[in-house]
Coordinates of C-alpha atoms and ligand atoms in Angstrom, one line a residue:
M112 CA -0.4 0.0 -0.2
C113 CA 1.6 3.3 -0.8
G114 CA 3.2 5.2 2.0
I115 CA 4.2 8.8 2.6
V116 CA 6.6 10.8 4.3
G117 CA 7.6 14.4 4.2
Y118 CA 10.1 16.8 6.4
V119 CA 10.1 20.5 7.3
G120 CA 13.0 22.1 9.3
Q121 CA 16.6 22.9 10.1
R122 CA 18.8 19.4 8.9
Q123 CA 19.0 17.9 5.9
A124 CA 15.8 16.3 4.6
L125 CA 16.7 13.8 2.1
P126 CA 18.6 11.3 4.4
L127 CA 15.8 11.5 6.3
L128 CA 13.2 11.3 3.4
V129 CA 15.2 8.3 2.2
E130 CA 15.7 6.4 5.6
G131 CA 11.9 7.1 6.0
L132 CA 10.6 5.2 2.7
K133 CA 13.0 2.0 3.8
R134 CA 10.5 1.9 6.6
L135 CA 7.5 1.7 4.8
E136 CA 8.8 -0.9 2.2
Y137 CA 6.6 -3.5 4.9
R138 CA 4.1 -1.9 3.2
G139 CA 4.5 -3.1 -0.2
Y140 CA 5.0 -1.2 -2.8
D141 CA 6.5 -0.9 -6.6
S142 CA 8.3 2.5 -7.0
A143 CA 9.0 5.5 -5.2
G144 CA 9.8 8.8 -5.9
V145 CA 11.0 12.0 -3.7
A146 CA 10.4 16.0 -4.1
M147 CA 12.8 17.9 -2.8
M148 CA 13.0 22.4 -2.4
E149 CA 16.7 22.7 -4.0
Q150 CA 17.3 26.3 -3.3
N151 CA 13.9 27.2 -3.9
R152 CA 14.0 24.8 -6.9
L153 CA 11.2 22.1 -7.5
S154 CA 13.4 18.8 -8.2
I155 CA 11.2 16.0 -8.2
T156 CA 13.4 12.0 -8.5
K157 CA 11.6 8.9 -9.1
S158 CA 12.2 5.1 -9.8
A159 CA 10.1 1.8 -10.4
G160 CA 11.3 -1.0 -8.5
R161 CA 13.3 -0.5 -5.6
I162 CA 14.3 2.6 -2.6
S163 CA 17.6 1.1 -3.5
V164 CA 17.4 1.9 -6.8
L165 CA 15.6 5.6 -6.2
E166 CA 18.6 5.8 -4.3
Q167 CA 21.2 5.8 -6.8
Q168 CA 19.7 8.5 -8.6
L169 CA 20.3 10.7 -6.0
D170 CA 22.9 12.3 -4.2
V171 CA 21.8 11.7 -0.7
D172 CA 24.3 13.4 1.6
G173 CA 25.2 16.2 -0.8
S174 CA 21.3 17.5 -0.8
T175 CA 21.1 20.9 1.0
A176 CA 17.3 21.1 1.1
T177 CA 15.6 21.3 4.3
T178 CA 12.0 20.4 2.8
G179 CA 10.7 17.7 1.2
I180 CA 7.9 15.0 0.2
A181 CA 8.5 11.5 -0.1
H182 CA 6.4 8.1 -1.4
T183 CA 6.3 4.5 -2.2
R184 CA 3.5 3.7 -4.4
W185 CA 1.3 0.9 -4.6
A186 CA 0.3 0.9 -8.2
T187 CA -3.9 1.3 -8.6
H188 CA -4.5 3.6 -11.9
G189 CA -1.7 3.4 -14.3
A190 CA 1.0 0.7 -14.4
P191 CA 3.7 0.8 -11.8
T192 CA 6.7 3.0 -13.8
E193 CA 8.5 5.6 -13.2
I194 CA 6.5 8.1 -14.7
N195 CA 2.8 6.9 -12.8
A196 CA 5.3 6.9 -9.4
H197 CA 4.7 10.3 -7.0
P198 CA 5.4 13.1 -6.3
H199 CA 3.0 14.2 -9.4
G200 CA 3.8 17.8 -10.7
D201 CA 2.0 20.6 -12.0
A202 CA 2.2 21.7 -15.8
S203 CA 4.2 24.9 -14.1
H204 CA 6.4 23.1 -12.4
R205 CA 5.8 24.5 -8.7
I206 CA 3.7 22.1 -7.0
A207 CA 4.3 18.5 -6.2
L208 CA 2.3 16.1 -4.5
V209 CA 2.0 12.9 -3.2
H210 CA -0.5 11.0 -2.2
N211 CA -2.4 8.0 -1.0
G212 CA -6.4 6.9 -1.6
I213 CA -8.2 7.0 -5.0
I214 CA -9.8 10.2 -6.1
E215 CA -12.8 8.7 -8.1
N216 CA -13.7 11.6 -9.9
Y217 CA -10.6 11.9 -12.1
T218 CA -11.7 11.2 -15.3
A219 CA -14.0 14.2 -14.9
L220 CA -11.6 16.1 -13.6
K221 CA -8.9 15.5 -16.3
K222 CA -11.8 16.1 -18.7
Y223 CA -11.8 19.7 -17.2
L224 CA -8.4 20.4 -17.3
Q225 CA -7.7 19.0 -20.4
Q226 CA -10.2 22.0 -21.6
K227 CA -8.4 24.3 -20.0
E228 CA -5.2 23.0 -21.9
V229 CA -3.2 21.4 -18.8
P230 CA -1.2 18.5 -20.4
F231 CA -0.7 15.6 -18.6
V232 CA 2.1 13.2 -18.6
S233 CA 0.7 9.9 -16.2
D234 CA -1.9 7.8 -16.1
T235 CA -2.5 8.5 -12.8
D236 CA -5.9 9.9 -10.5
T237 CA -3.1 11.5 -8.6
E238 CA -2.1 14.1 -11.4
V239 CA -5.0 15.3 -12.0
L240 CA -5.2 16.3 -8.1
A241 CA -1.6 18.0 -8.6
Q242 CA -2.5 19.9 -12.1
L243 CA -5.3 20.8 -10.4
I244 CA -4.0 22.5 -7.5
G245 CA -1.1 24.2 -10.2
H246 CA -4.3 25.3 -11.7
L247 CA -5.8 27.0 -8.8
Y248 CA -2.7 28.7 -7.2
R249 CA -3.0 32.1 -6.7
G250 CA 0.0 32.5 -4.8
N251 CA -1.7 30.9 -1.4
L252 CA -0.7 27.1 -1.6
E253 CA -3.1 26.2 1.5
E254 CA -5.7 27.8 -0.4
A255 CA -5.5 26.3 -3.5
V256 CA -5.0 22.3 -2.1
R257 CA -8.2 23.6 -0.4
E258 CA -10.1 24.8 -3.2
A259 CA -8.8 21.7 -5.2
L260 CA -10.1 19.4 -2.5
R261 CA -13.5 20.8 -2.4
D262 CA -13.9 19.2 -6.1
V263 CA -12.8 16.0 -5.1
H264 CA -14.3 13.0 -4.5
G265 CA -13.0 9.6 -2.8
T266 CA -10.4 9.3 -0.5
F267 CA -6.8 10.8 0.1
G268 CA -3.8 11.6 2.5
I269 CA -2.0 14.0 0.6
A270 CA 1.2 16.0 1.2
V271 CA 1.8 18.8 -0.8
V272 CA 5.0 21.6 -1.4
C273 CA 5.2 24.6 -3.8
A274 CA 8.4 25.8 -5.1
D275 CA 7.2 29.2 -4.1
E276 CA 6.8 28.7 -0.8
P277 CA 9.8 26.4 0.0
G278 CA 9.8 25.9 3.6
T279 CA 6.3 24.7 3.5
I280 CA 4.0 21.2 3.4
V281 CA 0.8 21.2 2.9
A282 CA -1.3 18.4 4.2
A283 CA -4.9 16.8 4.2
R284 CA -6.7 13.5 4.4
R285 CA -10.0 12.0 4.1
G286 CA -10.3 8.3 4.4
S287 CA -6.7 7.6 4.0
P288 CA -4.5 7.9 7.3
L289 CA -2.0 10.4 7.9
L290 CA 0.2 12.3 10.7
I291 CA 2.7 14.8 12.0
G292 CA 5.2 14.3 13.8
V293 CA 6.2 17.0 16.1
G294 CA 9.8 17.4 16.8
Q295 CA 12.3 20.2 17.8
D296 CA 12.1 23.1 15.3
E297 CA 11.3 20.7 12.9
Y298 CA 7.8 18.9 11.6
L299 CA 7.0 15.7 9.7
V300 CA 4.3 14.0 7.6
A301 CA 4.1 10.4 7.5
S302 CA 0.8 7.9 6.3
D303 CA 2.4 5.6 9.2
A304 CA 4.1 6.5 12.8
S305 CA 6.9 3.7 11.4
A306 CA 8.2 6.2 8.7
I307 CA 9.2 9.2 11.6
L308 CA 9.6 7.3 14.9
A309 CA 13.2 7.6 14.4
H310 CA 12.9 10.9 14.8
T311 CA 10.1 11.7 17.0
S312 CA 7.6 9.9 19.4
Q313 CA 5.6 12.9 18.9
V314 CA 2.5 13.0 16.6
V315 CA -0.7 14.8 15.9
Y316 CA -3.3 12.1 14.0
L317 CA -5.0 13.9 11.9
S318 CA -8.9 13.1 11.5
D319 CA -11.0 12.8 8.1
N320 CA -11.6 16.6 6.4
E321 CA -9.2 17.6 8.2
M322 CA -5.7 19.7 6.9
A323 CA -2.5 21.0 7.9
V324 CA -0.2 23.9 7.1
I325 CA 3.9 22.7 8.8
S326 CA 6.9 25.0 8.3
A327 CA 10.3 24.6 10.4
D328 CA 8.4 26.0 13.3
S329 CA 4.8 26.4 12.9
L330 CA 2.1 23.8 12.6
H331 CA -1.9 25.2 11.9
T332 CA -4.4 22.7 12.1
T333 CA -7.9 23.6 10.1
T334 CA -11.1 21.2 8.8
L335 CA -10.8 21.7 5.0
D336 CA -13.7 24.5 5.4
A337 CA -11.1 26.2 7.3
V338 CA -12.3 26.5 10.5
P339 CA -9.2 26.0 13.2
V340 CA -8.9 22.7 15.3
T341 CA -7.2 22.6 18.3
K342 CA -5.1 18.8 17.9
E343 CA -3.5 16.9 21.1
I344 CA 0.1 15.6 20.5
Q345 CA 0.0 12.3 21.5
E346 CA 2.5 9.9 22.5
V347 CA 3.2 6.6 19.7
E348 CA 3.2 3.8 22.3
W349 CA 4.1 1.1 19.2
T350 CA 7.7 -0.2 18.1
L351 CA 8.2 -0.3 15.1
D352 CA 7.5 -4.1 14.7
Q353 CA 4.0 -3.4 16.4
I354 CA 3.6 -0.8 13.6
E355 CA 4.2 -2.7 10.9
L356 CA 2.3 -5.1 11.7
A357 CA -0.5 -2.8 13.0
G358 CA -0.6 -4.6 16.4
H359 CA -1.3 -8.1 15.0
T360 CA 1.0 -10.9 15.8
H361 CA 1.2 -12.0 12.0
F362 CA 0.5 -10.9 8.5
M363 CA -2.5 -13.2 8.2
E364 CA -4.2 -12.0 11.1
K365 CA -3.5 -8.2 9.9
E366 CA -4.7 -8.9 6.3
I367 CA -7.9 -11.4 8.2
F368 CA -9.3 -8.1 9.9
E369 CA -8.2 -5.5 7.5
Q370 CA -11.0 -7.5 5.3
P371 CA -13.8 -5.5 5.7
E372 CA -11.6 -2.1 4.9
A373 CA -10.0 -4.1 2.1
L374 CA -13.9 -4.6 0.8
R375 CA -14.9 -1.1 1.0
N376 CA -11.9 0.0 -1.0
C377 CA -12.3 -2.7 -3.5
M378 CA -16.1 -1.9 -4.0
R379 CA -15.6 2.0 -3.9
G380 CA -16.8 4.1 -7.2
R381 CA -18.0 0.6 -8.5
V382 CA -21.4 -0.1 -6.6
D383 CA -24.1 2.4 -8.0
L384 CA -27.1 1.7 -5.2
A385 CA -28.9 4.5 -6.6
E386 CA -28.7 3.7 -10.2
G387 CA -28.7 0.0 -9.5
K388 CA -25.7 -0.2 -11.6
V389 CA -21.9 -1.5 -11.6
H390 CA -19.5 1.1 -12.9
L391 CA -16.6 -1.5 -14.2
G392 CA -14.0 0.8 -15.9
G393 CA -12.1 -1.7 -17.1
F394 CA -14.2 -2.8 -18.9
A395 CA -15.8 -0.4 -20.4
D396 CA -14.2 -1.2 -24.3
V397 CA -15.6 -4.9 -23.9
A398 CA -19.2 -4.6 -22.4
R399 CA -20.7 -5.2 -25.4
E400 CA -18.7 -8.2 -25.8
L401 CA -19.6 -9.9 -22.2
T402 CA -23.0 -8.9 -22.8
R403 CA -23.4 -11.4 -26.3
A404 CA -21.2 -14.0 -24.4
R405 CA -21.8 -17.5 -24.7
R406 CA -19.7 -18.9 -22.1
F407 CA -17.5 -18.1 -19.6
I408 CA -14.2 -20.1 -18.5
M409 CA -12.4 -19.0 -15.0
T410 CA -9.2 -20.1 -14.9
A411 CA -6.9 -19.9 -11.6
C412 CA -5.0 -21.6 -9.0
G413 CA -5.3 -22.3 -5.5
T414 CA -7.7 -19.7 -3.3
A415 CA -8.0 -17.7 -6.4
W416 CA -9.3 -20.9 -8.2
H417 CA -11.8 -21.5 -5.3
A418 CA -13.4 -18.1 -5.9
G419 CA -13.8 -18.5 -9.1
L420 CA -15.5 -21.4 -8.3
V421 CA -17.7 -18.8 -6.3
G422 CA -17.6 -16.7 -9.6
E423 CA -19.4 -20.1 -11.4
Y424 CA -22.5 -19.8 -9.1
L425 CA -22.5 -16.2 -9.5
L426 CA -22.5 -16.1 -13.2
E427 CA -24.8 -18.9 -13.4
D428 CA -27.1 -17.3 -11.2
L429 CA -26.9 -13.5 -12.0
G430 CA -25.9 -13.8 -15.6
R431 CA -27.3 -16.6 -16.5
I432 CA -24.4 -17.6 -18.1
P433 CA -22.9 -21.0 -18.8
T434 CA -19.5 -20.9 -17.1
E435 CA -16.6 -23.2 -16.2
V436 CA -14.0 -23.3 -13.6
E437 CA -10.5 -24.9 -14.4
Y438 CA -7.7 -25.6 -13.2
A439 CA -5.2 -23.2 -14.6
S440 CA -2.1 -25.6 -14.9
E441 CA -5.1 -28.6 -17.0
F442 CA -6.9 -26.3 -18.9
R443 CA -3.2 -25.2 -20.9
Y444 CA -2.4 -28.5 -21.6
R445 CA -5.5 -30.4 -22.3
N446 CA -6.6 -29.1 -25.6
P447 CA -9.7 -27.2 -24.2
V448 CA -12.7 -26.0 -27.0
I449 CA -12.8 -22.6 -27.1
E450 CA -16.0 -21.7 -29.4
Y451 CA -16.9 -18.5 -30.5
G452 CA -18.0 -16.1 -28.0
T453 CA -16.4 -17.6 -25.3
V454 CA -14.7 -15.3 -22.3
T455 CA -12.1 -16.6 -20.2
V456 CA -11.5 -14.9 -16.8
A457 CA -7.9 -15.4 -15.3
I458 CA -8.4 -14.5 -11.5
S459 CA -4.7 -14.0 -9.6
Q460 CA -3.8 -12.1 -6.4
S461 CA -0.2 -11.6 -7.6
G462 CA -1.0 -11.4 -11.0
E463 CA 1.9 -13.7 -11.9
T464 CA 1.5 -17.4 -11.4
A465 CA 2.8 -19.0 -14.2
D466 CA 0.3 -21.6 -15.4
T467 CA -2.5 -19.1 -14.9
L468 CA -0.5 -16.9 -17.2
A469 CA -0.1 -20.1 -19.4
A470 CA -3.5 -20.7 -19.2
L471 CA -4.9 -17.4 -20.6
G472 CA -2.0 -17.2 -23.3
E473 CA -3.7 -20.4 -24.5
A474 CA -7.5 -19.3 -24.3
R475 CA -6.3 -16.1 -26.1
Q476 CA -4.8 -17.8 -28.8
R477 CA -8.1 -19.8 -29.6
G478 CA -9.7 -16.4 -29.6
A479 CA -11.1 -15.8 -26.5
L480 CA -11.4 -12.6 -25.1
A481 CA -9.3 -12.8 -22.2
L482 CA -10.0 -10.7 -18.5
G483 CA -8.1 -10.2 -15.5
V484 CA -8.9 -10.6 -12.3
V485 CA -6.0 -9.2 -10.4
N486 CA -4.6 -7.6 -7.3
V487 CA -1.0 -6.5 -7.9
V488 CA -1.6 -3.8 -10.5
G489 CA 0.6 -3.6 -13.9
S490 CA 1.5 -7.7 -13.1
S491 CA 2.3 -9.9 -15.5
I492 CA -1.5 -11.0 -16.2
A493 CA -2.8 -7.5 -15.8
R494 CA -0.7 -6.3 -18.7
E495 CA -1.6 -9.6 -21.1
T496 CA -5.6 -9.3 -20.8
D497 CA -7.8 -7.5 -22.9
A498 CA -9.5 -6.0 -20.0
G499 CA -9.4 -6.5 -16.5
I500 CA -10.9 -5.1 -12.8
Y501 CA -8.3 -5.3 -10.3
L502 CA -8.9 -6.2 -6.5
H503 CA -7.7 -2.9 -4.8
V504 CA -7.3 -4.9 -1.6
G505 CA -4.0 -4.2 -0.8
P506 CA -0.8 -5.9 -0.9
E507 CA -1.1 -9.5 1.0
I508 CA 2.1 -10.3 2.4
G509 CA 0.8 -13.5 4.3
V510 CA 1.2 -16.4 2.2
A511 CA -2.1 -18.0 2.9
S512 CA -4.3 -16.0 1.0
T513 CA -7.2 -14.0 2.8
K514 CA -8.2 -10.9 2.0
A515 CA -7.7 -11.6 -1.9
F516 CA -10.2 -14.6 -1.7
T517 CA -12.9 -12.4 -0.4
G518 CA -11.9 -9.4 -2.9
Q519 CA -11.9 -11.8 -5.5
V520 CA -15.5 -13.0 -4.7
A521 CA -16.6 -9.3 -4.4
V522 CA -15.2 -8.6 -7.9
L523 CA -16.9 -11.9 -9.0
A524 CA -20.0 -10.6 -8.0
M525 CA -19.9 -7.4 -9.5
I526 CA -19.0 -8.7 -12.8
A527 CA -21.7 -10.8 -12.5
A528 CA -24.1 -7.9 -11.6
F529 CA -23.1 -5.8 -14.6
V530 CA -23.5 -9.0 -17.0
G531 CA -26.7 -9.6 -15.6
R532 CA -27.9 -6.1 -15.1
R533 CA -27.2 -5.9 -19.5
K534 CA -29.2 -9.0 -19.9
H535 CA -32.1 -10.2 -17.9
L536 CA -32.1 -8.3 -14.3
S537 CA -34.1 -5.9 -13.3
Q538 CA -33.0 -2.9 -11.6
S539 CA -34.8 -3.3 -8.6
A540 CA -33.6 -6.8 -8.7
T541 CA -30.1 -5.7 -9.4
Q542 CA -30.6 -2.7 -6.6
E543 CA -31.1 -5.4 -3.6
F544 CA -28.2 -7.5 -4.8
L545 CA -26.2 -4.3 -4.7
E546 CA -27.2 -3.1 -1.0
A547 CA -26.3 -6.3 0.3
L548 CA -22.6 -6.5 -1.3
S549 CA -22.5 -3.1 0.1
Q550 CA -23.4 -4.0 3.5
I551 CA -21.4 -6.9 3.4
P552 CA -17.9 -4.9 5.0
D553 CA -19.8 -4.3 8.0
R554 CA -21.2 -7.9 8.3
M555 CA -17.7 -8.7 7.9
E556 CA -17.0 -6.9 11.2
K557 CA -19.2 -8.9 12.7
A558 CA -18.0 -12.3 11.3
L559 CA -14.3 -11.1 13.0
E560 CA -15.8 -11.1 16.4
N561 CA -16.0 -15.0 16.2
N562 CA -11.8 -14.8 17.4
A563 CA -12.0 -15.3 20.2
K564 CA -14.4 -18.7 20.1
A565 CA -12.5 -19.5 16.9
K566 CA -9.8 -19.6 18.6
A567 CA -11.2 -21.4 21.5
I568 CA -12.2 -24.3 18.9
A569 CA -8.6 -24.4 17.1
E570 CA -7.1 -25.1 19.9
A571 CA -9.3 -27.5 21.6
Y572 CA -9.4 -29.5 18.4
A573 CA -5.2 -28.5 16.9
D574 CA -4.0 -32.1 17.7
R575 CA -6.4 -33.8 15.5
D576 CA -4.9 -34.8 12.0
N577 CA -7.4 -35.1 9.8
W578 CA -10.4 -32.8 9.0
L579 CA -13.1 -32.7 7.0
Y580 CA -15.2 -29.5 5.7
L581 CA -18.7 -29.5 3.9
G582 CA -20.8 -27.3 2.3
R583 CA -23.2 -27.2 -0.5
G584 CA -24.6 -24.5 -3.3
Y585 CA -22.6 -21.7 -2.3
Q586 CA -20.5 -23.0 0.9
Y587 CA -19.0 -25.8 -1.6
P588 CA -16.2 -23.5 -2.7
V589 CA -16.0 -21.9 0.8
A590 CA -15.5 -25.5 2.5
L591 CA -12.3 -26.3 0.0
E592 CA -11.2 -22.8 0.6
G593 CA -11.4 -23.6 4.9
A594 CA -9.3 -26.9 4.0
L595 CA -6.7 -25.1 1.8
K596 CA -6.9 -22.9 4.7
L597 CA -5.6 -25.3 7.5
K598 CA -3.8 -27.3 5.4
E599 CA -1.2 -24.7 4.0
I600 CA -0.7 -23.3 7.5
S601 CA -1.1 -25.8 10.2
Y602 CA 0.1 -29.0 7.9
I603 CA -3.2 -30.7 9.0
H604 CA -4.3 -33.3 7.1
A605 CA -7.8 -31.2 5.3
E606 CA -10.2 -31.8 2.6
G607 CA -13.1 -29.9 2.0
L608 CA -16.2 -31.9 0.2
P609 CA -19.9 -31.0 -1.5
A610 CA -21.6 -32.3 1.4
A611 CA -23.8 -35.0 -0.4
E612 CA -20.1 -36.7 -1.5
M613 CA -19.8 -37.6 1.8
K614 CA -22.0 -40.6 0.9
H615 CA -19.4 -41.8 -2.1
G616 CA -16.6 -42.4 0.0
P617 CA -15.4 -40.1 2.7
I618 CA -17.8 -40.9 5.4
A619 CA -15.9 -44.0 5.5
L620 CA -12.8 -41.6 7.3
I621 CA -15.2 -39.9 10.4
S622 CA -14.4 -41.5 13.0
D623 CA -14.9 -40.9 16.7
G624 CA -13.7 -37.2 17.7
M625 CA -12.7 -36.3 14.0
P626 CA -13.7 -32.2 13.1
V627 CA -15.9 -32.0 10.9
V628 CA -16.5 -28.4 9.9
V629 CA -19.9 -27.9 8.4
I630 CA -20.9 -24.5 6.7
A631 CA -24.5 -24.2 7.2
T632 CA -26.2 -21.4 6.7
Q633 CA -29.4 -20.2 5.5
G634 CA -30.6 -21.1 2.2
L635 CA -31.5 -23.2 -0.4
Q636 CA -30.2 -26.5 1.1
Y637 CA -30.3 -26.0 4.5
N638 CA -32.4 -28.5 5.3
K639 CA -30.1 -31.0 3.0
I640 CA -27.1 -29.7 5.4
I641 CA -28.7 -30.4 8.3
S642 CA -29.1 -34.1 7.6
N643 CA -25.6 -34.2 6.5
I644 CA -24.9 -33.1 10.4
E645 CA -27.1 -35.6 11.4
E646 CA -24.4 -38.3 9.5
V647 CA -21.3 -37.3 11.2
R648 CA -23.2 -37.1 14.5
A649 CA -24.4 -40.5 14.1
R650 CA -20.8 -41.6 13.2
G651 CA -19.0 -39.6 16.1
G652 CA -17.5 -37.0 14.2
R653 CA -17.7 -33.1 16.0
V654 CA -19.1 -31.0 14.3
I655 CA -18.0 -27.7 14.2
A656 CA -20.8 -25.4 12.7
I657 CA -20.8 -22.1 11.0
A658 CA -24.5 -20.7 10.9
T659 CA -26.9 -17.8 10.5
E660 CA -27.3 -15.7 13.6
G661 CA -30.5 -16.3 15.0
D662 CA -30.4 -20.2 13.9
S663 CA -31.7 -21.9 17.0
Q664 CA -31.8 -25.2 16.0
I665 CA -28.1 -25.7 15.2
A666 CA -26.9 -25.4 19.0
N667 CA -28.5 -28.3 19.4
L668 CA -26.7 -30.4 16.5
A669 CA -23.4 -29.5 16.7
S670 CA -20.4 -29.3 19.1
D671 CA -19.2 -25.4 18.4
V672 CA -21.5 -23.0 16.3
L673 CA -19.6 -19.8 15.1
Y674 CA -22.9 -17.6 14.0
V675 CA -22.3 -15.3 11.0
P676 CA -24.7 -12.7 9.9
D677 CA -27.3 -13.0 7.2
T678 CA -27.3 -12.1 3.5
L679 CA -28.3 -13.1 0.0
E680 CA -27.0 -16.7 0.0
P681 CA -24.9 -15.8 -3.0
L682 CA -22.9 -12.9 -0.9
Q683 CA -22.6 -15.7 1.8
P684 CA -18.8 -17.0 1.2
M685 CA -17.3 -13.7 1.8
L686 CA -18.8 -14.4 5.8
T687 CA -18.9 -17.6 5.9
V688 CA -15.1 -17.8 5.4
I689 CA -13.8 -15.7 7.9
P690 CA -14.2 -17.9 11.0
L691 CA -12.9 -20.6 8.3
Q692 CA -9.4 -18.7 8.2
L693 CA -9.6 -17.4 12.0
I694 CA -9.9 -21.4 13.1
A695 CA -7.2 -22.3 10.9
Y696 CA -4.8 -19.4 11.8
H697 CA -5.1 -20.4 15.5
A698 CA -4.5 -23.8 14.6
A699 CA -1.6 -22.7 13.5
I700 CA -0.5 -21.0 16.1
A701 CA -1.5 -23.6 18.2
R702 CA 1.0 -26.4 16.6
G703 CA 3.8 -23.5 16.6
C704 CA 3.8 -23.6 13.0
N705 CA 5.3 -20.2 10.7
V706 CA 2.1 -18.7 9.9
D707 CA 3.2 -16.0 7.6
K708 CA 5.8 -18.5 6.2
P709 CA 4.7 -21.5 6.2
R710 CA 6.9 -24.5 4.9
N711 CA 7.3 -25.7 1.5
L712 CA 5.1 -23.0 0.2
A713 CA 5.7 -19.5 -2.2
K714 CA 3.5 -16.7 -2.2
S715 CA 3.8 -16.4 -6.0
V716 CA 4.2 -19.5 -7.9
T717 CA 5.9 -18.1 -10.8
V718 CA 7.3 -21.4 -12.2
E719 CA 5.3 -24.4 -13.4
Ligands
G6P280 C1 0.2 -20.0 -4.5 C2 -0.4 -19.3 -3.0 C3 -1.9 -19.1 -2.7 C4 -2.3 -18.9 -4.3 C5 -2.1 -19.5 -5.4 C6 -2.0 -18.6 -6.5 O1 -0.2 -21.3 -4.2 O2 0.4 -20.0 -2.2 O3 -2.2 -19.0 -2.0 O4 -3.9 -19.1 -4.0 O5 -0.7 -19.4 -5.6 O6 -1.7 -17.4 -6.8 P1 -2.6 -16.0 -7.7 O7 -1.1 -15.3 -7.3 O8 -2.4 -16.5 -8.9 O9 -3.8 -15.8 -6.4

């Protein structure tokens, strides 16, 4: 995720900023840059790739600048190139800006500025804001920033400098964290305390819709509407390690708990409740082809394949289009039949999985429209597709995929509604679906309240070497995903099954005390899954049920129950997977395993 650090004071700013950027590396990034006020001249240096590459282009110890801003970018709009890296400047080369967040109405703002003959160099939403501030600048940076932000929809944490006001940084936030570090004759600005903790532990946290203007000897805070605000200076009590993990013990835990926010980011600007529409900018050029599509093929590996399975149900349910899901490694080698009107969707967190990339290439060569559902912007798969939708869930560091799964399901749900609405879904039916989708992040927060109970269950059964996971319909892929999570990080053997298949063999495995996780939420097949629970109980299995809040009968049947809030059945996987992620996480800890780096596994499998 992007990171910001800025400095204004008496010291050489550049070494401090480079050190701050290095502290932000853990958040994940693909490019970086700095803007320095060198003798009243703005000098911007940026590079794609590691901070060490940027450093080679800078005279870190020779710089005399005492004001500067810096950024690590994790691409959202535009590939991770030098041009798209921050800071972005305006046409007059007076303004430089670093930005975290997303400017949702950047297309409209860009059109407006282009009509005024403002030239653009990058593909980013951020440059639009830098240009807008430059366009509005009349000798007062604070005023220009304030005025520009009035026209902006979306989220931002920004730091801005201007060549005409060399000892000043203007910072502002809405929906993206920003804090001011208070030093002796110096102030710092950062998106994350880790970037400045080596210099001060005294900070002022900006709230949403607030601005700060800092110079070497002053800090002035207001609302975006210019009402002065008095802020309290607080002491950061966390160590650097604790900050990187945001108070969590492992990245996997952090990423599980980040899911509500990750999904809000994923859906931001895409779900239009008022119109009952989904706006998918990435599909603008292929919308007609999608409407006419005769068949979808989802292709992926691992967790992304499980998300694809949910996508199959969603596309058939909402889009009424025949859909298949294929393991990329099988698809690429088995002479697949690709008829006219076939759309292939490659689903991948990293965008670098070798088999998925090859499967996509194979489908494309045979004439299919190639789409991507990818998290990492500018990755190989993203570059090879005809069109695509990014997840926008932020970098995933833990090897076991969590927030990418729920992000993939959310994107596939949006694609299904996008296609469905163009074919046969009524506006009100789409509205009802999107309304439920937009409530998922809040409901995920409730589902996360199961943490303590999931821990107790995981600890109680962590010594069992064989587990089963059962689900029907939309919960079948979740059963597979729950079993995969447990296998990956706790090394317990676990199998996920469509519940009815249990009778055709696996039921022979059930012995006294074997943990059987059954996803038994309210839905079309509820009564059938209850019968499956009875079958497990009759053979001595210990049923751990995932059920809908308010289900009063299930506690009589299961040994343990974890409740999740109700939602439409097609959206339940984003809630039911949460207790399963938590169980796997706690089971791994109980067994003393390395949660974030499990043995034999890689985060991104770039070989066959
Ligand atoms: C690896 C990871 C899994 C992931 C799979 C596909 O096996 O360990 O967590 O689901 O690759 O990765 P992708 O980046 O394509 O989603």
